Structure formats: structure tokens, C-alpha cells
Tab-separated table of C-alpha atoms and ligand atoms in Angstrom:
chain	number	residue	atom	x	y	z
A	1	MET	CA	14.028	-11.146	32.537
A	2	ALA	CA	10.415	-12.322	32.400
A	3	ASP	CA	9.537	-15.457	30.462
A	4	LEU	CA	7.566	-14.247	27.432
A	5	ARG	CA	6.862	-17.677	25.969
A	6	VAL	CA	3.256	-18.720	25.398
A	7	THR	CA	1.835	-21.978	24.106
A	8	LEU	CA	-0.703	-22.032	21.299
A	9	LEU	CA	-2.306	-25.431	20.733
A	10	GLY	CA	0.779	-27.277	21.880
A	11	THR	CA	3.204	-25.118	19.892
A	12	GLU	CA	5.510	-22.846	21.820
A	13	LEU	CA	5.776	-19.231	20.644
A	14	LYS	CA	8.810	-17.186	21.755
A	15	ASN	CA	6.451	-14.437	22.796
A	16	PRO	CA	2.766	-13.596	22.202
A	17	VAL	CA	3.364	-10.943	19.505
A	18	ILE	CA	2.203	-11.725	15.951
A	19	PRO	CA	1.919	-9.218	13.077
A	20	ALA	CA	-1.703	-9.336	11.885
A	21	SER	CA	-2.802	-10.590	8.500
A	22	GLY	CA	-2.683	-8.003	5.731
A	23	THR	CA	-0.365	-5.638	7.546
A	24	PHE	CA	2.893	-7.541	7.117
A	25	GLY	CA	2.729	-9.069	3.624
A	26	PHE	CA	4.770	-12.264	3.844
A	27	GLY	CA	7.405	-10.563	5.980
A	28	ARG	CA	10.029	-9.776	3.349
A	29	GLU	CA	9.859	-5.970	3.545
A	30	PHE	CA	9.977	-6.041	7.349
A	31	ALA	CA	12.899	-8.493	7.314
A	32	GLU	CA	14.964	-5.694	5.762
A	33	LEU	CA	14.280	-3.583	8.847
A	34	TYR	CA	14.669	-6.121	11.684
A	35	ASP	CA	15.221	-9.776	12.418
A	36	ILE	CA	11.676	-11.121	12.113
A	37	SER	CA	12.691	-14.376	13.798
A	38	MET	CA	12.126	-12.490	17.071
A	39	LEU	CA	8.352	-12.577	16.427
A	40	GLY	CA	6.124	-15.108	18.161
A	41	ALA	CA	4.655	-15.965	14.740
A	42	VAL	CA	3.670	-14.221	11.509
A	43	ALA	CA	0.132	-14.141	10.084
A	44	THR	CA	0.309	-13.933	6.288
A	45	LYS	CA	-1.802	-11.827	3.973
A	46	GLY	CA	-5.098	-13.566	3.177
A	47	LEU	CA	-4.503	-16.312	0.590
A	48	THR	CA	-6.974	-17.223	-2.121
A	49	LEU	CA	-6.837	-20.143	-4.573
A	50	GLU	CA	-6.019	-17.910	-7.547
A	51	PRO	CA	-4.048	-14.630	-7.533
A	52	ARG	CA	-6.162	-11.527	-6.873
A	53	ALA	CA	-5.443	-7.944	-7.906
A	54	GLY	CA	-7.651	-6.528	-5.158
A	55	ASN	CA	-10.033	-3.570	-5.354
A	56	PRO	CA	-9.592	-0.350	-7.359
A	57	THR	CA	-7.888	2.611	-5.628
A	58	PRO	CA	-8.192	4.621	-3.444
A	59	ARG	CA	-8.432	1.729	-1.042
A	60	ILE	CA	-6.965	3.198	2.145
A	61	ALA	CA	-8.384	6.253	3.929
A	62	GLU	CA	-7.279	7.818	7.204
A	63	SER	CA	-9.605	9.034	9.913
A	64	ARG	CA	-8.901	10.155	13.501
A	65	GLY	CA	-7.476	7.226	15.463
A	66	VAL	CA	-8.307	4.696	12.751
A	67	ILE	CA	-7.831	3.825	9.105
A	68	LEU	CA	-10.276	2.357	6.621
A	69	ASN	CA	-9.117	-0.196	4.080
A	70	ALA	CA	-10.731	-1.887	1.146
A	71	VAL	CA	-7.695	-3.690	-0.227
A	72	GLY	CA	-9.893	-6.591	-1.275
A	73	LEU	CA	-7.552	-9.521	-0.662
A	74	GLN	CA	-4.815	-8.643	-3.127
A	75	ASN	CA	-2.469	-11.649	-3.035
A	76	PRO	CA	-0.403	-13.840	-5.362
A	77	GLY	CA	-2.470	-16.966	-4.689
A	78	VAL	CA	-1.814	-19.846	-2.320
A	79	ARG	CA	0.390	-21.862	-4.695
A	80	HIS	CA	2.725	-18.926	-5.284
A	81	PHE	CA	2.973	-18.433	-1.512
A	82	ILE	CA	3.839	-22.110	-0.984
A	83	GLU	CA	6.488	-22.074	-3.712
A	84	GLU	CA	8.072	-18.662	-3.162
A	85	ASP	CA	7.637	-17.525	0.447
A	86	LEU	CA	6.799	-20.375	2.759
A	87	ALA	CA	10.203	-22.082	3.170
A	88	TRP	CA	11.903	-18.726	3.758
A	89	LEU	CA	9.305	-17.645	6.321
A	90	ARG	CA	9.230	-20.961	8.191
A	91	GLU	CA	12.984	-20.794	8.721
A	92	LYS	CA	12.387	-17.594	10.666
A	93	THR	CA	9.374	-18.228	12.879
A	94	LYS	CA	5.991	-19.936	13.191
A	95	VAL	CA	3.690	-19.333	10.242
A	96	ILE	CA	-0.042	-18.676	10.410
A	97	ALA	CA	-1.464	-18.865	6.883
A	98	ASN	CA	-4.524	-16.628	6.596
A	99	VAL	CA	-7.040	-18.194	4.203
A	100	ALA	CA	-9.931	-16.581	2.328
A	101	GLY	CA	-12.210	-18.280	-0.170
A	102	LYS	CA	-14.985	-17.037	-2.415
A	103	ASP	CA	-17.164	-19.955	-1.390
A	104	VAL	CA	-17.087	-22.783	1.131
A	105	GLU	CA	-15.487	-25.232	-1.335
A	106	GLU	CA	-12.609	-22.837	-1.994
A	107	TYR	CA	-11.874	-22.609	1.744
A	108	GLY	CA	-11.609	-26.398	1.807
A	109	LYS	CA	-9.318	-26.498	-1.240
A	110	ILE	CA	-6.923	-23.870	0.105
A	111	CYS	CA	-6.755	-25.593	3.484
A	112	ALA	CA	-5.984	-28.925	1.808
A	113	LEU	CA	-3.103	-27.312	-0.120
A	114	LEU	CA	-1.622	-25.814	3.065
A	115	ASP	CA	-2.189	-28.800	5.368
A	116	GLY	CA	1.030	-29.981	6.994
A	117	LYS	CA	3.034	-27.127	5.458
A	118	VAL	CA	2.291	-24.298	7.928
A	119	ASP	CA	2.085	-24.144	11.731
A	120	PHE	CA	-1.497	-22.842	11.849
A	121	ILE	CA	-4.278	-21.865	9.503
A	122	GLU	CA	-6.317	-18.761	10.267
A	123	LEU	CA	-9.633	-18.828	8.474
A	124	ASN	CA	-10.627	-15.341	7.402
A	125	ILE	CA	-14.381	-15.702	7.261
A	126	SER	CA	-14.827	-12.082	8.077
A	127	CYS	CA	-13.279	-9.859	5.408
A	128	PRO	CA	-15.743	-7.049	4.729
A	129	ASN	CA	-14.087	-5.916	1.493
A	130	VAL	CA	-14.789	-8.676	-0.978
A	131	LYS	CA	-18.057	-8.941	-2.801
A	132	CYS	CA	-17.985	-12.675	-3.529
A	133	GLY	CA	-18.422	-14.238	-0.121
A	134	GLY	CA	-16.108	-12.854	2.542
A	135	MET	CA	-18.208	-11.637	5.400
A	136	ALA	CA	-21.258	-13.538	4.218
A	137	PHE	CA	-19.733	-16.606	5.899
A	138	GLY	CA	-18.697	-14.751	8.984
A	139	ILE	CA	-21.843	-13.231	10.388
A	140	ARG	CA	-24.331	-16.054	10.917
A	141	PRO	CA	-23.692	-18.897	13.369
A	142	GLU	CA	-24.926	-21.609	10.955
A	143	SER	CA	-22.609	-20.542	8.135
A	144	ILE	CA	-19.686	-20.073	10.538
A	145	GLU	CA	-20.172	-23.606	11.801
A	146	ASN	CA	-20.451	-24.927	8.256
A	147	VAL	CA	-17.356	-23.239	6.772
A	148	THR	CA	-15.360	-24.189	9.885
A	149	TRP	CA	-16.446	-27.796	9.513
A	150	VAL	CA	-15.465	-27.881	5.813
A	151	ALA	CA	-12.044	-26.364	6.551
A	152	LYS	CA	-11.447	-28.658	9.511
A	153	ASN	CA	-12.260	-31.716	7.402
A	154	ALA	CA	-9.762	-30.634	4.754
A	155	LEU	CA	-7.017	-30.571	7.400
A	156	LYS	CA	-5.241	-33.669	8.667
A	157	THR	CA	-2.511	-32.119	10.813
A	158	THR	CA	-2.523	-28.326	10.824
A	159	PRO	CA	-4.543	-26.686	13.625
A	160	LEU	CA	-7.370	-24.373	12.616
A	161	ILE	CA	-7.862	-20.853	13.961
A	162	VAL	CA	-11.147	-19.210	12.958
A	163	LYS	CA	-10.999	-15.412	12.726
A	164	LEU	CA	-14.266	-13.793	13.721
A	165	SER	CA	-15.928	-10.676	12.393
A	166	PRO	CA	-16.923	-7.981	14.887
A	167	ASN	CA	-19.806	-6.898	12.624
A	168	VAL	CA	-22.230	-9.221	14.378
A	169	GLU	CA	-25.036	-9.329	16.874
A	170	SER	CA	-23.489	-11.776	19.337
A	171	ILE	CA	-19.774	-12.516	19.313
A	172	ALA	CA	-20.303	-15.188	21.994
A	173	GLU	CA	-22.812	-17.059	19.828
A	174	ASN	CA	-20.497	-16.903	16.809
A	175	ALA	CA	-17.519	-18.010	18.887
A	176	ARG	CA	-19.498	-21.051	20.039
A	177	ALA	CA	-20.542	-21.773	16.438
A	178	ALA	CA	-16.896	-21.893	15.334
A	179	GLU	CA	-16.057	-24.135	18.289
A	180	ARG	CA	-18.918	-26.481	17.352
A	181	GLY	CA	-17.668	-26.563	13.744
A	182	GLY	CA	-14.320	-27.865	14.983
A	183	ALA	CA	-12.154	-24.758	15.363
A	184	ASP	CA	-9.042	-25.414	17.456
A	185	ALA	CA	-8.726	-21.718	18.351
A	186	LEU	CA	-10.314	-18.357	17.587
A	187	SER	CA	-8.852	-15.006	16.626
A	188	LEU	CA	-10.626	-11.659	16.758
A	189	VAL	CA	-11.362	-8.992	15.766
A	190	ASN	CA	-11.271	-8.395	12.058
A	191	THR	CA	-12.161	-4.883	10.879
A	192	PHE	CA	-15.436	-3.028	11.486
A	193	THR	CA	-17.339	-1.973	8.377
A	194	GLY	CA	-17.212	1.802	7.952
A	195	MET	CA	-17.251	4.704	5.514
A	196	ALA	CA	-15.473	8.040	5.132
A	197	ILE	CA	-16.913	10.777	2.894
A	198	ASP	CA	-14.906	13.411	1.043
A	199	ILE	CA	-17.154	16.416	1.738
A	200	GLU	CA	-15.727	18.500	-1.120
A	201	ARG	CA	-16.494	15.823	-3.691
A	202	ARG	CA	-19.557	14.585	-1.774
A	203	ARG	CA	-18.467	11.020	-2.386
A	204	PRO	CA	-17.014	8.197	-0.299
A	205	ILE	CA	-13.205	8.379	-0.240
A	206	LEU	CA	-12.766	4.674	-0.913
A	207	ALA	CA	-13.478	3.508	-4.461
A	208	ASN	CA	-15.246	0.566	-2.811
A	209	ASN	CA	-17.423	3.058	-0.831
A	210	THR	CA	-17.126	1.093	2.411
A	211	GLY	CA	-14.028	-0.320	4.067
A	212	GLY	CA	-12.787	-2.072	7.174
A	213	VAL	CA	-11.997	0.166	10.148
A	214	SER	CA	-8.890	-0.717	12.174
A	215	GLY	CA	-6.326	0.964	14.407
A	216	ALA	CA	-6.081	2.466	17.895
A	217	GLY	CA	-9.683	3.745	17.984
A	218	ILE	CA	-11.255	0.272	17.838
A	219	LYS	CA	-9.365	-1.121	20.836
A	220	PRO	CA	-11.982	-0.863	23.602
A	221	ILE	CA	-14.601	-2.577	21.447
A	222	ALA	CA	-12.122	-5.293	20.500
A	223	VAL	CA	-11.102	-5.887	24.133
A	224	ARG	CA	-14.752	-6.312	25.118
A	225	MET	CA	-15.338	-8.757	22.271
A	226	VAL	CA	-12.214	-10.805	23.050
A	227	LEU	CA	-13.340	-11.110	26.661
A	228	GLU	CA	-16.845	-12.192	25.632
A	229	ALA	CA	-15.469	-14.767	23.177
A	230	ALA	CA	-12.938	-16.103	25.680
A	231	HIS	CA	-15.691	-16.573	28.248
A	232	ALA	CA	-17.954	-18.293	25.710
A	233	VAL	CA	-15.600	-21.089	24.576
A	234	LYS	CA	-13.050	-23.560	25.909
A	235	ILE	CA	-10.607	-23.187	22.985
A	236	PRO	CA	-7.799	-20.561	23.033
A	237	VAL	CA	-8.375	-17.051	21.732
A	238	ILE	CA	-5.934	-14.725	19.962
A	239	GLY	CA	-6.802	-11.062	20.491
A	240	MET	CA	-6.320	-8.052	18.260
A	241	GLY	CA	-7.747	-4.681	17.329
A	242	GLY	CA	-5.970	-1.371	17.816
A	243	ILE	CA	-2.890	-2.602	19.645
A	244	THR	CA	-0.185	0.077	19.538
A	245	CYS	CA	1.984	-0.706	22.576
A	246	ALA	CA	2.864	-3.351	25.175
A	247	GLU	CA	0.207	-2.086	27.598
A	248	ASP	CA	-2.479	-2.621	24.929
A	249	ALA	CA	-1.214	-6.171	24.366
A	250	ILE	CA	-1.398	-6.857	28.111
A	251	GLU	CA	-4.972	-5.579	28.193
A	252	PHE	CA	-5.945	-8.167	25.566
A	253	MET	CA	-4.121	-10.914	27.436
A	254	MET	CA	-5.873	-10.010	30.683
A	255	ALA	CA	-9.157	-10.139	28.735
A	256	GLY	CA	-8.337	-13.753	27.891
A	257	ALA	CA	-6.088	-13.728	24.813
A	258	CYS	CA	-3.222	-16.219	24.827
A	259	ALA	CA	-1.448	-14.253	22.076
A	260	VAL	CA	-2.022	-10.968	20.256
A	261	GLU	CA	-1.858	-9.732	16.689
A	262	VAL	CA	-0.635	-6.246	15.855
A	263	GLY	CA	-2.026	-4.779	12.632
A	264	THR	CA	-2.376	-1.127	11.659
A	265	GLN	CA	0.405	-0.048	14.032
A	266	ASN	CA	2.897	-1.736	11.658
A	267	PHE	CA	2.024	1.027	9.143
A	268	THR	CA	2.491	3.815	11.699
A	269	ASP	CA	5.763	2.367	12.974
A	270	ALA	CA	7.446	-0.451	11.077
A	271	LEU	CA	9.328	-1.363	14.260
A	272	ALA	CA	6.136	-1.633	16.341
A	273	CYS	CA	6.378	-5.389	16.953
A	274	PRO	CA	9.997	-5.481	18.181
A	275	LYS	CA	9.265	-2.493	20.430
A	276	ILE	CA	6.170	-4.175	21.879
A	277	ILE	CA	8.146	-7.378	22.563
A	278	ALA	CA	10.891	-5.435	24.384
A	279	ASP	CA	8.361	-3.389	26.342
A	280	LEU	CA	6.375	-6.486	27.336
A	281	GLY	CA	9.510	-7.856	28.986
A	282	ALA	CA	10.144	-4.545	30.730
A	283	TRP	CA	6.521	-4.274	31.909
A	284	CYS	CA	6.540	-7.776	33.346
A	285	ASP	CA	9.861	-7.145	35.107
A	286	ALA	CA	8.601	-3.861	36.577
A	287	HIS	CA	5.414	-5.549	37.799
A	288	GLY	CA	7.009	-8.697	39.215
A	289	VAL	CA	5.371	-10.912	36.577
A	290	GLU	CA	7.700	-13.869	35.991
A	291	ARG	CA	5.732	-15.548	33.203
A	292	ILE	CA	3.636	-13.519	30.803
A	293	ARG	CA	1.289	-16.476	30.389
A	294	ASP	CA	0.151	-15.891	33.982
A	295	LEU	CA	-1.602	-12.741	32.727
A	296	ILE	CA	-3.937	-14.630	30.371
A	297	GLY	CA	-7.498	-14.032	31.560
A	298	ALA	CA	-6.237	-12.255	34.692
A	299	ALA	CA	-8.815	-9.454	34.548
A	300	ARG	CA	-11.605	-9.863	37.118
A	301	MET	CA	-14.950	-8.162	36.535
A	302	ASN	CA	-16.251	-5.566	38.968
A	303	GLY	CA	-19.330	-6.173	41.029
B	401	FMN	C1	-4.650	-3.028	5.043
B	401	FMN	C2	-5.242	-4.173	5.817
B	401	FMN	C3	-5.364	-5.419	5.217
B	401	FMN	C4	-5.917	-6.502	5.925
B	401	FMN	N1	-5.997	-7.728	5.314
B	401	FMN	C5	-6.479	-8.789	6.025
B	401	FMN	C6	-6.502	-10.101	5.457
B	401	FMN	O1	-6.057	-10.337	4.325
B	401	FMN	N2	-7.027	-11.116	6.192
B	401	FMN	C7	-7.496	-10.913	7.482
B	401	FMN	O2	-7.963	-11.869	8.121
B	401	FMN	N3	-7.448	-9.694	8.057
B	401	FMN	C8	-6.958	-8.634	7.366
B	401	FMN	N4	-6.892	-7.396	7.962
B	401	FMN	C9	-7.398	-7.221	9.359
B	401	FMN	C10	-6.259	-7.273	10.378
B	401	FMN	O3	-5.567	-8.496	10.326
B	401	FMN	C11	-6.812	-7.023	11.799
B	401	FMN	O4	-7.770	-8.028	12.089
B	401	FMN	C12	-7.486	-5.675	11.955
B	401	FMN	O5	-6.817	-4.688	11.206
B	401	FMN	C13	-7.587	-5.212	13.413
B	401	FMN	O6	-6.299	-5.041	13.993
B	401	FMN	P1	-5.521	-3.619	14.051
B	401	FMN	O7	-6.496	-2.620	14.613
B	401	FMN	O8	-4.339	-3.859	14.936
B	401	FMN	O9	-5.127	-3.282	12.664
B	401	FMN	C14	-6.355	-6.305	7.272
B	401	FMN	C15	-6.218	-5.045	7.878
B	401	FMN	C16	-5.660	-3.982	7.181
B	401	FMN	C17	-5.516	-2.653	7.878
């Protein structure tokens, strides 16, 4: 059986498969369906300093091959997470705490509260669904560098992953900005800003009007962006966007991702992650790949 272990910033993950932030809660519902300790790591729902109720409904809309969401960072707040969920989750697997602030100072405060308590922090500077900040930090190189620097300085021990927005002009430039700010790793992509209109009512379906587009249909764009980011920086990259099966995960790894996050597919099939892990092993065995880590960045460009 192929060796599925990968190393992320010196920490060994059992395999490269991580449920993506916002699609797995804090793992409790999924733990009723399967043993979540089989996962490489878990990325939590985005955590803010204070609890947030999120946006008004409807906040999810379906479209062919994708969904749109405008959940708006509904979460119980970072302190509640630390007190109620963290110990339970850490017993199971590695924990990536996804962090979202309404301003740069809040990012720093949340990071300081989580420092030393989680395996990694993933800075969500790219959520398109919150009015107060969110993507504002995530689209310009100067602000990406600045918020990364503030978060990094609030952390003494926990490594910092910066999650990039795809709604940008140059993903390579933004990847380099995060690296300059002190990011230890990058993850991408977050959702693409989109809209769906109810033609009978002649109004956007989402109460928020716009939402973040995710799911199978975004995969080719995400793969291209992961490859461009991986080529632009020296730090490791975690890839995501539309992964539905083991072959998709391998595509991201060949593009340069050292691990992958699986998001929307958890809604389509709650057992998506365990299936992908099993199928990754089978794919490697069938292709004579002894160590999955040998696939990282294996894709060679034509011409
Ligand atoms: C309902 C929903 C909620 C999300 N919430 C967050 C979040 O809190 N923080 C974050 O960084 N990304 C969030 N995301 C983005 C995902 O983590 C992921 O980057 C994106 O959906 C692309 O992957 P996918 O196509 O596999 O879903 C959310 C996505 C969805 C669909």
C-alpha cells in the first residue's frame, strides 16, 4: 500500500486530505458518520473574535456544477471554539484554525488567542461575503503583506498559512506578498465572487445578492492558480477548489500542492473525504507510486 503521508511545515499528516474551512463545521456532525481521525487534518469554520450570526437567508444557491454561498462567517467566536471544540478535535487529528477578522487588529488578536493551541492557523483574508473587511485585505499585495505581518507577529509558535483569494489580477504577485509578510505556507483558492438571478422574481437568489462560487466547476481555474502560486514562492502551498475525487486531488498535487482541501463535495457526499483517501491509495498502487509526496509538483509544462 502506497505511503500517503505528507509533511506540512515539519508536521506529518497521515495523508494530504483536509476538509476545507466552512464545509465541515468543527467536525462533530461528520464524526457521527465516520472516524475523522483518518483525515490528514481538519480546517475549522472561519473564527472571529466575537460570535457571528452570519448573513440573512437564502444564503446558499445551486447552479450547474457549482454552488454560491453567502454564509457570512457564522461562527460561535474563537473563545467558544477554544473552550468547547478544540480539545476534542485535537485528540482526533491535526487542527487548522481558520481565522477571519473585521480589521487587521482583530486578525492579530485572534491569532494571539490561538497561538500554541492549534497545529496551524489559516488566515482567511479572502472571504467575499462579509461587508466589514474580508476580501478588502485579500486583493491588494500591500494589504496582504500587512495583514500577514500583523498575524505573524502575534504568533510565537503556531505556523501561519495565508489563504488567498482568486478574485485578483495576479495570484503570483499576491502569493509573493504573503511570503514577504512572513507566511509559512499558502492555501488557495477561496471562492470566486458570483451571482445567480431568480428570473421569475427578477432578483438575485441570495439575500446578500452576491456570493462565493465553489464546487466542481471551478477546478480548472483553481488548478491553474495553484500552479502559478507554487511557482511564484518557496513556501509550501495547499491546493483546493472543486475537488470531488482522488484524481482531482492528484491534479492539484501535480500542480504543486503538498496537501489538498475538499470543500463543497462534503455537502454532496458526506463521505467524500474517506473515499478520496481510499482512492488515493488505490490510484498510487495502480500507478506504481510508492510515496504520494513524490507527486508534488510532478506536472511538467508543454513546450
Ligand atoms: C458554505 C461555505 C462556507 C465557507 N466558509 C469559509 C470560511 O469560513 N473560511 C474560509 O477560508 N473559506 C470558506 N469557504 C471556502 C472553502 O473553504 C473553499 O476555499 C472553497 O469552497 C473552494 O473549495 P471547494 O470548491 O472544494 O468547495 C467556504 C465555502 C463554502 C461552500
